[in-house]
């Protein structure tokens, strides 16, 4: 008996099959997609294997030449049409994603889904202005151009599924590449809706494909495929190492964003109310944010007052159903993730850490916002990414000590700095190892800016022209001085 290919999630119909070559494609097996809100099975999702991976890459390869040859203005028009479709279905996308990954509905409505549309509009417009000024070498003209590279495999995470996927999809399509998207198995639903939106916008068949499944079953078939020209991945360091090994045989270029263990430095000259607000913001999305400043480093002379204000402000956060407009912190995404978070905290407490707030599970998949003190710099809780609502607090006396603590992990994705001294801000930011540094603010991201991590937080940069540098083969054409044809 054939299974029902659609599921209804939050009142929205979602196709649970793959999207390959402009058609819906089913698989012999499925996997359950479970809502973190209440543990309900939302849908049975087509479970792809190497067969579907090969079919998607073949479809992308077939579609690539015509898409690469499509004039930039037409590519840009289609990306704007996709953005229009996102805006028209914004409420549906917000509802489905909230049910699927447990993030706040109000955030999806007001920030996340509008940003999805903006991702397409930004790269459509950037494409039309993409240029490098010609320059001369001994009378010869140098002209830089960006040639589409080919089929691109994009593997995306579960914590902000559609926004993080479209940070990759939009520039890849704008560059003239065809795309195979593999969304995270814990949150695949809005990727399927995006396939519908792209098709309705008129994107040619095979230019955008979606294959669903477990990375262990479908990932290697995608990343090792000889016809894939670019791979972009956001996720964990161990998975990135497997992807890099898989891609090595074909020397396929990689862009890797691998999370971090970012510091938030608070100096005594900072506006403490602002510093506390920035610190409490790190609980956003139940702590499931790769950029989060989870290591609070506070100057010793203000640490007690900072902690007092932090506890008061954190106590006002409401944890509960993410569909409720009043909720500040929703559930963590999966029982395995909750076990991982709790394991980190239990081991830290057993090793002598003290929970100022939290430190325990709540009902369901909810974990109490947690702040741990009395932690050693070389401890697991300070060195490893927890990816949950868990912060640590350490103190420092000197500026040099603050910088040394901030840089003393294997990661380097981001850092946040609170200070009232512009000269100190300049000194400290120059010494921090991070792809992004925020001073007296947090999570301000302009798509014109480079984004990526240092050390084991990633490889490469995307954003603005950096995205086109990755998704294209950058070419320099050198032309001899005028009159060269006469020399035969």
Tab-separated table of C-alpha atoms in Angstrom:
chain	number	residue	atom	x	y	z
A	1	UNK	CA	0.000	0.000	0.000
A	2	UNK	CA	1.419	3.374	-1.048
A	3	UNK	CA	2.011	5.806	1.795
A	4	UNK	CA	0.456	9.246	2.000
A	5	UNK	CA	3.071	11.652	0.539
A	6	UNK	CA	1.883	14.684	2.485
A	7	UNK	CA	1.760	15.574	6.169
A	8	UNK	CA	-0.204	18.383	7.776
A	9	UNK	CA	1.912	20.391	10.203
A	10	UNK	CA	0.423	23.379	11.989
A	11	UNK	CA	-2.389	23.296	9.456
A	12	UNK	CA	0.092	23.410	6.541
A	13	UNK	CA	0.443	20.641	3.955
A	14	UNK	CA	4.060	19.547	3.536
A	15	UNK	CA	5.262	17.035	0.956
A	16	UNK	CA	7.504	14.470	2.637
A	17	UNK	CA	9.253	13.243	-0.510
A	18	UNK	CA	12.514	14.379	-2.072
A	19	UNK	CA	12.591	17.066	-4.759
A	20	UNK	CA	14.821	15.888	-7.624
A	21	UNK	CA	14.934	17.232	-11.170
A	22	UNK	CA	11.703	19.164	-10.736
A	23	UNK	CA	9.716	16.157	-9.498
A	24	UNK	CA	8.741	14.567	-6.221
A	25	UNK	CA	10.592	11.307	-5.633
A	26	UNK	CA	9.804	8.811	-2.872
A	27	UNK	CA	12.009	6.278	-1.125
A	28	UNK	CA	11.372	2.728	-0.052
A	29	UNK	CA	11.916	3.638	3.606
A	30	UNK	CA	11.066	6.588	5.821
A	31	UNK	CA	12.187	8.125	9.093
A	32	UNK	CA	10.063	9.826	11.720
A	33	UNK	CA	10.260	13.593	12.137
A	34	UNK	CA	9.328	14.370	15.751
A	35	UNK	CA	8.307	17.733	17.184
A	36	UNK	CA	10.421	18.799	20.175
A	37	UNK	CA	7.434	20.681	21.573
A	38	UNK	CA	5.452	17.612	22.606
A	39	UNK	CA	7.161	14.554	21.113
A	40	UNK	CA	4.485	14.117	18.472
A	41	UNK	CA	5.477	12.527	15.148
A	42	UNK	CA	4.928	15.252	12.589
A	43	UNK	CA	5.653	13.249	9.462
A	44	UNK	CA	7.247	10.166	7.981
A	45	UNK	CA	10.000	11.527	5.732
A	46	UNK	CA	11.407	9.830	2.644
A	47	UNK	CA	14.712	8.281	3.728
A	48	UNK	CA	17.245	8.772	0.984
A	49	UNK	CA	20.195	6.565	0.132
A	50	UNK	CA	23.007	6.698	-2.379
A	51	UNK	CA	20.450	6.134	-5.121
A	52	UNK	CA	18.619	9.381	-4.439
A	53	UNK	CA	21.912	11.208	-3.909
A	54	UNK	CA	23.181	10.106	-7.318
A	55	UNK	CA	19.893	11.066	-8.956
A	56	UNK	CA	19.984	14.542	-7.402
A	57	UNK	CA	23.572	15.176	-8.466
A	58	UNK	CA	22.742	13.947	-11.980
A	59	UNK	CA	19.765	16.306	-12.134
A	60	UNK	CA	21.941	19.187	-10.949
A	61	UNK	CA	24.628	18.334	-13.494
A	62	UNK	CA	22.080	18.236	-16.317
A	63	UNK	CA	20.551	21.574	-15.298
A	64	UNK	CA	23.839	23.349	-14.668
A	65	UNK	CA	24.928	24.435	-18.189
A	66	UNK	CA	21.685	26.239	-19.000
A	67	UNK	CA	21.490	27.831	-15.559
A	68	UNK	CA	25.131	28.950	-15.718
A	69	UNK	CA	24.432	30.517	-19.123
A	70	UNK	CA	21.319	32.317	-17.869
A	71	UNK	CA	21.992	36.077	-17.876
A	72	UNK	CA	22.630	37.485	-14.391
A	73	UNK	CA	19.597	39.763	-14.624
A	74	UNK	CA	17.321	36.758	-15.192
A	75	UNK	CA	18.934	34.801	-12.378
A	76	UNK	CA	18.419	37.792	-10.109
A	77	UNK	CA	14.771	38.089	-11.185
A	78	UNK	CA	14.117	34.475	-10.257
A	79	UNK	CA	15.780	34.873	-6.869
A	80	UNK	CA	13.563	37.868	-6.184
A	81	UNK	CA	10.573	35.756	-7.238
A	82	UNK	CA	11.587	33.111	-4.677
A	83	UNK	CA	11.815	35.859	-2.047
A	84	UNK	CA	8.304	36.966	-3.028
A	85	UNK	CA	7.106	33.403	-2.510
A	86	UNK	CA	8.748	33.212	0.912
A	87	UNK	CA	7.030	36.434	1.955
A	88	UNK	CA	3.677	35.216	0.668
A	89	UNK	CA	3.999	32.007	2.700
A	90	UNK	CA	5.807	33.512	5.669
A	91	UNK	CA	3.191	32.482	8.228
A	92	UNK	CA	3.125	28.900	6.935
A	93	UNK	CA	6.924	28.669	7.010
A	94	UNK	CA	7.023	30.088	10.538
A	95	UNK	CA	4.408	27.645	11.825
A	96	UNK	CA	6.025	24.606	10.240
A	97	UNK	CA	9.514	25.455	11.412
A	98	UNK	CA	8.370	26.120	14.977
A	99	UNK	CA	6.680	22.714	15.112
A	100	UNK	CA	9.718	21.101	13.516
A	101	UNK	CA	12.621	22.505	15.550
A	102	UNK	CA	10.986	24.140	18.570
A	103	UNK	CA	12.307	27.678	18.051
A	104	UNK	CA	10.073	30.597	18.992
A	105	UNK	CA	7.144	31.294	16.666
A	106	UNK	CA	7.426	35.020	17.326
A	107	UNK	CA	11.084	34.931	16.209
A	108	UNK	CA	10.220	33.036	13.054
A	109	UNK	CA	7.492	35.510	12.201
A	110	UNK	CA	9.359	38.710	12.959
A	111	UNK	CA	12.967	37.901	12.230
A	112	UNK	CA	13.899	34.529	10.810
A	113	UNK	CA	11.549	34.151	7.850
A	114	UNK	CA	11.866	37.782	6.753
A	115	UNK	CA	15.616	37.166	6.805
A	116	UNK	CA	15.129	34.134	4.543
A	117	UNK	CA	13.522	36.384	1.923
A	118	UNK	CA	16.270	38.962	2.443
A	119	UNK	CA	18.944	36.328	1.781
A	120	UNK	CA	17.580	35.807	-1.727
A	121	UNK	CA	17.121	39.513	-2.413
A	122	UNK	CA	20.571	40.437	-1.160
A	123	UNK	CA	22.477	37.960	-3.325
A	124	UNK	CA	20.283	38.705	-6.340
A	125	UNK	CA	21.239	42.367	-6.050
A	126	UNK	CA	24.887	41.658	-5.220
A	127	UNK	CA	25.162	39.541	-8.353
A	128	UNK	CA	24.197	42.503	-10.534
A	129	UNK	CA	26.874	44.679	-8.963
A	130	UNK	CA	29.588	42.023	-8.842
A	131	UNK	CA	32.718	43.482	-10.419
A	132	UNK	CA	36.410	44.103	-9.917
A	133	UNK	CA	38.007	47.178	-11.389
A	134	UNK	CA	40.162	46.352	-14.407
A	135	UNK	CA	43.860	47.045	-13.890
A	136	UNK	CA	46.917	47.342	-16.092
A	137	UNK	CA	50.187	45.442	-16.183
A	138	UNK	CA	52.796	46.865	-18.583
A	139	UNK	CA	50.036	48.056	-20.883
A	140	UNK	CA	48.077	44.793	-20.663
A	141	UNK	CA	44.515	44.859	-19.326
A	142	UNK	CA	43.557	42.486	-16.466
A	143	UNK	CA	39.853	41.656	-16.185
A	144	UNK	CA	38.516	39.610	-13.247
A	145	UNK	CA	35.342	37.552	-13.706
A	146	UNK	CA	33.400	34.933	-11.732
A	147	UNK	CA	32.518	31.732	-13.626
A	148	UNK	CA	29.879	29.385	-12.136
A	149	UNK	CA	31.670	26.359	-10.682
A	150	UNK	CA	29.038	23.633	-11.068
A	151	UNK	CA	26.747	21.454	-8.962
A	152	UNK	CA	27.002	22.368	-5.277
A	153	UNK	CA	26.112	20.186	-2.298
A	154	UNK	CA	24.843	22.104	0.722
A	155	UNK	CA	24.484	20.305	4.061
A	156	UNK	CA	22.680	22.346	6.677
A	157	UNK	CA	21.945	22.189	10.437
A	158	UNK	CA	18.783	21.932	12.490
A	159	UNK	CA	18.997	24.966	14.765
A	160	UNK	CA	17.810	27.568	12.207
A	161	UNK	CA	17.008	25.289	9.272
A	162	UNK	CA	15.704	27.576	6.546
A	163	UNK	CA	17.677	30.709	7.355
A	164	UNK	CA	21.013	28.901	7.508
A	165	UNK	CA	20.184	26.893	4.391
A	166	UNK	CA	19.369	30.017	2.393
A	167	UNK	CA	22.606	31.688	3.503
A	168	UNK	CA	24.100	29.021	1.219
A	169	UNK	CA	21.363	28.420	-1.371
A	170	UNK	CA	20.926	32.053	-2.367
A	171	UNK	CA	24.582	32.811	-3.234
A	172	UNK	CA	25.070	29.415	-4.877
A	173	UNK	CA	22.091	29.986	-7.176
A	174	UNK	CA	23.039	33.608	-7.795
A	175	UNK	CA	26.527	32.477	-8.804
A	176	UNK	CA	25.016	30.262	-11.492
A	177	UNK	CA	25.482	26.938	-9.715
A	178	UNK	CA	22.883	24.200	-9.449
A	179	UNK	CA	22.223	22.970	-5.922
A	180	UNK	CA	21.600	19.759	-4.002
A	181	UNK	CA	20.423	20.524	-0.464
A	182	UNK	CA	20.604	17.931	2.307
A	183	UNK	CA	18.710	19.353	5.307
A	184	UNK	CA	19.220	18.048	8.828
A	185	UNK	CA	17.080	14.993	9.540
A	186	UNK	CA	15.763	16.560	12.762
A	187	UNK	CA	14.227	19.538	10.908
A	188	UNK	CA	13.644	18.831	7.196
A	189	UNK	CA	10.179	20.269	6.599
A	190	UNK	CA	10.764	23.875	5.505
A	191	UNK	CA	13.335	22.711	2.945
A	192	UNK	CA	10.517	20.806	1.255
A	193	UNK	CA	8.311	23.911	1.304
A	194	UNK	CA	11.160	25.936	-0.215
A	195	UNK	CA	11.323	23.468	-3.112
A	196	UNK	CA	7.649	24.198	-3.816
A	197	UNK	CA	8.251	27.940	-3.599
A	198	UNK	CA	11.236	27.785	-5.964
A	199	UNK	CA	9.274	25.752	-8.493
A	200	UNK	CA	6.334	28.157	-8.315
A	201	UNK	CA	8.751	31.048	-8.861
A	202	UNK	CA	9.846	29.462	-12.137
A	203	UNK	CA	13.263	28.117	-11.213
A	204	UNK	CA	14.151	25.550	-13.908
A	205	UNK	CA	13.922	21.853	-13.039
A	206	UNK	CA	17.111	20.416	-11.568
A	207	UNK	CA	18.597	23.762	-10.547
A	208	UNK	CA	17.468	23.211	-6.950
A	209	UNK	CA	17.120	19.720	-5.491
A	210	UNK	CA	16.350	18.487	-1.971
A	211	UNK	CA	17.313	15.052	-0.669
A	212	UNK	CA	16.393	13.946	2.836
A	213	UNK	CA	17.911	11.314	5.063
A	214	UNK	CA	20.606	10.461	7.543
A	215	UNK	CA	24.081	11.789	6.914
A	216	UNK	CA	25.563	8.352	7.552
A	217	UNK	CA	23.421	6.893	4.763
A	218	UNK	CA	23.353	9.619	2.137
A	219	UNK	CA	26.103	12.070	3.064
A	220	UNK	CA	29.130	10.257	1.668
A	221	UNK	CA	27.366	9.601	-1.636
A	222	UNK	CA	26.906	13.357	-1.999
A	223	UNK	CA	30.280	14.579	-0.769
A	224	UNK	CA	32.365	12.000	-2.622
A	225	UNK	CA	30.560	12.384	-5.961
A	226	UNK	CA	33.004	13.344	-8.742
A	227	UNK	CA	30.462	15.650	-10.405
A	228	UNK	CA	30.114	17.870	-7.327
A	229	UNK	CA	32.131	21.066	-7.634
A	230	UNK	CA	31.484	22.744	-4.271
A	231	UNK	CA	30.488	21.548	-0.776
A	232	UNK	CA	29.277	23.842	1.989
A	233	UNK	CA	28.576	22.409	5.436
A	234	UNK	CA	27.458	23.813	8.773
A	235	UNK	CA	27.680	21.465	11.738
A	236	UNK	CA	30.108	19.679	14.022
A	237	UNK	CA	33.872	19.259	13.768
A	238	UNK	CA	33.774	15.415	13.639
A	239	UNK	CA	31.261	15.457	10.773
A	240	UNK	CA	33.311	18.091	8.947
A	241	UNK	CA	36.373	15.887	9.149
A	242	UNK	CA	34.443	13.020	7.552
A	243	UNK	CA	33.171	15.323	4.808
A	244	UNK	CA	36.656	16.667	4.146
A	245	UNK	CA	38.041	13.128	3.891
A	246	UNK	CA	35.220	12.172	1.528
A	247	UNK	CA	35.780	15.233	-0.672
A	248	UNK	CA	39.557	14.829	-0.743
A	249	UNK	CA	39.625	12.248	-3.531
A	250	UNK	CA	38.150	14.815	-5.929
A	251	UNK	CA	39.790	17.877	-4.330
A	252	UNK	CA	36.319	19.380	-4.068
A	253	UNK	CA	36.523	22.849	-2.462
A	254	UNK	CA	34.876	23.092	0.955
A	255	UNK	CA	33.329	25.841	3.041
A	256	UNK	CA	32.906	24.718	6.659
A	257	UNK	CA	31.196	26.528	9.550
A	258	UNK	CA	31.688	24.403	12.629
A	259	UNK	CA	30.411	26.221	15.649
A	260	UNK	CA	32.441	27.337	18.593
A	261	UNK	CA	32.925	28.146	22.227
A	262	UNK	CA	32.780	31.897	21.992
A	263	UNK	CA	33.756	34.273	24.814
A	264	UNK	CA	31.800	37.278	26.076
A	265	UNK	CA	34.217	39.649	27.785
A	266	UNK	CA	32.883	42.161	30.311
A	267	UNK	CA	35.231	44.871	31.535
A	268	UNK	CA	34.642	46.986	34.633
A	269	UNK	CA	34.186	50.090	32.503
A	270	UNK	CA	31.266	48.525	30.600
A	271	UNK	CA	27.631	49.520	30.930
A	272	UNK	CA	26.714	46.625	33.229
A	273	UNK	CA	23.032	46.662	32.303
A	274	UNK	CA	24.002	46.331	28.638
A	275	UNK	CA	26.540	43.614	29.463
A	276	UNK	CA	23.935	41.640	31.395
A	277	UNK	CA	21.436	42.006	28.556
A	278	UNK	CA	24.028	40.704	26.083
A	279	UNK	CA	24.807	37.780	28.375
A	280	UNK	CA	21.164	36.775	28.854
A	281	UNK	CA	20.679	36.922	25.076
A	282	UNK	CA	23.008	33.932	24.829
A	283	UNK	CA	20.075	31.750	25.928
A	284	UNK	CA	18.329	32.559	22.638
A	285	UNK	CA	16.963	29.516	20.789
A	286	UNK	CA	17.509	27.454	23.961
A	287	UNK	CA	21.236	28.036	23.569
A	288	UNK	CA	21.281	26.304	20.190
A	289	UNK	CA	23.217	29.071	18.415
A	290	UNK	CA	26.663	28.449	16.991
A	291	UNK	CA	27.719	32.054	17.619
A	292	UNK	CA	26.595	32.168	21.242
A	293	UNK	CA	29.005	33.697	23.749
A	294	UNK	CA	28.724	30.841	26.209
A	295	UNK	CA	31.901	31.692	28.173
A	296	UNK	CA	31.270	34.793	30.269
A	297	UNK	CA	34.601	36.377	31.208
A	298	UNK	CA	33.988	39.163	33.716
A	299	UNK	CA	36.462	41.536	35.329
A	300	UNK	CA	36.845	40.504	38.948
A	301	UNK	CA	35.968	43.886	40.448
A	302	UNK	CA	32.441	43.840	38.959
A	303	UNK	CA	31.811	40.082	38.865
A	304	UNK	CA	29.611	39.956	41.968
A	305	UNK	CA	27.384	42.815	40.792
A	306	UNK	CA	27.256	41.447	37.255
A	307	UNK	CA	26.207	38.042	38.573
A	308	UNK	CA	23.498	39.531	40.784
A	309	UNK	CA	21.981	41.472	37.888
A	310	UNK	CA	22.323	38.493	35.552
A	311	UNK	CA	20.440	36.204	37.941
A	312	UNK	CA	17.641	38.761	38.301
A	313	UNK	CA	17.275	39.186	34.553
A	314	UNK	CA	17.510	35.466	33.759
A	315	UNK	CA	14.829	34.761	36.369
A	316	UNK	CA	12.385	36.851	34.334
A	317	UNK	CA	12.747	34.599	31.262
A	318	UNK	CA	9.695	32.481	30.527
A	319	UNK	CA	10.360	28.923	29.399
A	320	UNK	CA	7.554	27.034	27.701
A	321	UNK	CA	5.650	26.359	24.489
A	322	UNK	CA	7.391	28.228	21.636
A	323	UNK	CA	4.034	28.904	19.999
A	324	UNK	CA	3.124	31.180	22.911
A	325	UNK	CA	4.059	34.812	22.155
A	326	UNK	CA	5.158	35.281	25.782
A	327	UNK	CA	7.704	32.447	25.716
A	328	UNK	CA	11.408	33.356	25.752
A	329	UNK	CA	12.992	29.887	25.740
A	330	UNK	CA	11.568	26.830	24.035
A	331	UNK	CA	12.619	23.181	24.057
A	332	UNK	CA	15.850	21.648	22.901
A	333	UNK	CA	15.412	19.837	19.662
A	334	UNK	CA	15.830	16.143	20.466
A	335	UNK	CA	16.170	13.726	23.380
A	336	UNK	CA	19.734	12.912	22.282
A	337	UNK	CA	20.632	16.595	22.391
A	338	UNK	CA	19.054	17.012	25.825
A	339	UNK	CA	21.004	14.010	27.117
A	340	UNK	CA	24.186	15.553	25.727
A	341	UNK	CA	23.503	18.895	27.438
A	342	UNK	CA	22.662	17.270	30.748
A	343	UNK	CA	25.741	15.078	30.550
A	344	UNK	CA	27.990	18.124	30.189
A	345	UNK	CA	26.374	19.793	33.200
A	346	UNK	CA	26.386	16.663	35.403
A	347	UNK	CA	30.088	16.069	34.739
A	348	UNK	CA	30.889	19.725	35.443
A	349	UNK	CA	29.002	19.642	38.752
A	350	UNK	CA	30.684	16.387	39.715
A	351	UNK	CA	34.041	18.081	39.045
A	352	UNK	CA	33.329	20.957	41.421
A	353	UNK	CA	31.405	23.493	39.342
A	354	UNK	CA	28.570	25.381	41.043
A	355	UNK	CA	25.198	26.066	39.416
A	356	UNK	CA	24.252	29.678	40.165
A	357	UNK	CA	20.996	29.068	38.312
A	358	UNK	CA	19.595	25.984	36.601
A	359	UNK	CA	21.712	22.891	36.209
A	360	UNK	CA	18.851	20.480	35.655
A	361	UNK	CA	16.285	19.152	33.192
A	362	UNK	CA	12.706	20.331	33.052
A	363	UNK	CA	9.732	18.315	31.807
A	364	UNK	CA	9.873	17.141	28.214
A	365	UNK	CA	12.804	18.437	26.157
A	366	UNK	CA	13.272	21.594	28.198
A	367	UNK	CA	16.495	22.375	30.032
A	368	UNK	CA	16.652	25.065	32.700
A	369	UNK	CA	18.774	28.089	31.740
A	370	UNK	CA	22.047	27.401	33.518
A	371	UNK	CA	25.004	29.448	34.729
A	372	UNK	CA	28.010	27.571	36.118
A	373	UNK	CA	30.866	29.083	38.115
A	374	UNK	CA	33.977	27.623	39.762
A	375	UNK	CA	35.032	26.058	36.472
A	376	UNK	CA	38.627	25.387	35.463
A	377	UNK	CA	39.919	26.753	32.164
A	378	UNK	CA	40.969	23.280	31.005
A	379	UNK	CA	37.659	21.636	31.985
A	380	UNK	CA	35.349	20.031	29.465
A	381	UNK	CA	32.524	22.492	30.174
A	382	UNK	CA	34.808	25.417	29.227
A	383	UNK	CA	36.507	23.785	26.262
A	384	UNK	CA	33.722	21.896	24.448
A	385	UNK	CA	30.575	23.145	22.697
A	386	UNK	CA	27.453	22.229	24.681
A	387	UNK	CA	24.868	23.720	22.289
A	388	UNK	CA	22.244	24.259	24.949
A	389	UNK	CA	21.199	26.927	27.484
A	390	UNK	CA	24.382	26.566	29.527
A	391	UNK	CA	26.835	29.392	30.256
A	392	UNK	CA	29.981	29.453	32.353
A	393	UNK	CA	31.374	32.441	34.258
A	394	UNK	CA	35.048	33.048	34.938
A	395	UNK	CA	36.784	36.159	36.240
A	396	UNK	CA	39.939	37.993	35.217
A	397	UNK	CA	42.012	40.833	36.645
A	398	UNK	CA	44.009	42.202	33.712
A	399	UNK	CA	43.273	42.845	30.075
A	400	UNK	CA	45.983	40.416	29.013
A	401	UNK	CA	44.461	37.713	31.210
A	402	UNK	CA	41.049	38.317	29.619
A	403	UNK	CA	42.473	37.906	26.125
A	404	UNK	CA	44.417	34.798	27.102
A	405	UNK	CA	41.273	33.159	28.525
A	406	UNK	CA	39.202	34.192	25.515
A	407	UNK	CA	41.643	32.646	23.039
A	408	UNK	CA	42.330	29.473	25.019
A	409	UNK	CA	40.120	26.981	23.155
A	410	UNK	CA	40.423	25.155	19.839
A	411	UNK	CA	37.593	27.278	18.421
A	412	UNK	CA	37.421	30.796	17.002
A	413	UNK	CA	34.003	31.548	15.547
A	414	UNK	CA	32.968	34.733	17.356
A	415	UNK	CA	33.589	36.923	20.382
A	416	UNK	CA	31.610	39.640	22.141
A	417	UNK	CA	33.147	42.499	24.073
A	418	UNK	CA	31.483	44.903	26.536
A	419	UNK	CA	33.529	47.983	27.404
A	420	UNK	CA	33.101	51.717	27.678
A	421	UNK	CA	36.646	52.426	26.453
A	422	UNK	CA	37.033	52.700	22.640
A	423	UNK	CA	40.815	52.326	22.858
A	424	UNK	CA	40.476	49.151	24.921
A	425	UNK	CA	37.950	47.814	22.401
A	426	UNK	CA	40.447	48.399	19.601
A	427	UNK	CA	43.310	46.760	21.498
A	428	UNK	CA	41.350	43.715	22.589
A	429	UNK	CA	39.531	43.018	19.319
A	430	UNK	CA	42.865	43.090	17.494
A	431	UNK	CA	44.073	40.235	19.716
A	432	UNK	CA	40.962	38.033	19.725
A	433	UNK	CA	40.969	34.910	17.545
A	434	UNK	CA	37.510	34.989	15.954
A	435	UNK	CA	35.816	35.325	12.598
A	436	UNK	CA	33.388	37.921	13.984
A	437	UNK	CA	33.789	40.254	16.959
A	438	UNK	CA	30.906	42.303	18.364
A	439	UNK	CA	31.577	45.319	20.561
A	440	UNK	CA	28.696	46.313	22.866
A	441	UNK	CA	26.239	44.418	20.659
A	442	UNK	CA	25.470	40.855	19.585
A	443	UNK	CA	24.341	39.000	16.456
A	444	UNK	CA	24.393	41.990	14.111
A	445	UNK	CA	25.081	40.326	10.759
A	446	UNK	CA	25.260	42.128	7.436
A	447	UNK	CA	25.430	39.855	4.398
A	448	UNK	CA	28.064	42.161	2.915
A	449	UNK	CA	30.460	41.098	5.680
A	450	UNK	CA	32.668	37.995	5.647
A	451	UNK	CA	31.360	35.173	7.824
A	452	UNK	CA	33.261	32.132	9.021
A	453	UNK	CA	35.469	30.821	11.767
A	454	UNK	CA	39.102	30.505	12.732
A	455	UNK	CA	40.878	27.403	14.025
A	456	UNK	CA	38.431	24.488	14.261
A	457	UNK	CA	35.428	26.777	13.904
A	458	UNK	CA	35.682	26.529	10.166
A	459	UNK	CA	37.340	26.890	6.806
A	460	UNK	CA	36.695	29.796	4.461
A	461	UNK	CA	34.455	32.851	4.456
A	462	UNK	CA	31.059	33.532	2.902
A	463	UNK	CA	29.049	36.725	2.513
A	464	UNK	CA	29.084	39.404	-0.181
A	465	UNK	CA	31.810	38.859	-2.740
A	466	UNK	CA	33.393	36.185	-0.526
A	467	UNK	CA	30.412	33.942	-1.328
A	468	UNK	CA	30.927	34.378	-5.056
A	469	UNK	CA	34.646	33.722	-4.616
A	470	UNK	CA	33.709	30.344	-3.123
A	471	UNK	CA	30.844	29.321	-5.405
A	472	UNK	CA	32.656	30.417	-8.590
A	473	UNK	CA	35.900	29.803	-10.380
A	474	UNK	CA	37.468	33.265	-10.261
A	475	UNK	CA	39.138	34.040	-13.574
A	476	UNK	CA	41.610	36.723	-14.608
A	477	UNK	CA	41.808	37.522	-18.318
A	478	UNK	CA	44.909	39.406	-19.517
A	479	UNK	CA	44.664	41.174	-22.881
A	480	UNK	CA	47.625	42.537	-24.826
A	481	UNK	CA	47.826	46.244	-25.697
A	482	UNK	CA	45.617	47.640	-28.455
A	483	UNK	CA	46.778	46.655	-31.921
A	484	UNK	CA	47.945	43.161	-31.022
A	485	UNK	CA	45.859	41.561	-33.802
A	486	UNK	CA	47.997	43.230	-36.474
A	487	UNK	CA	50.953	41.120	-35.378
A	488	UNK	CA	49.239	37.955	-36.507
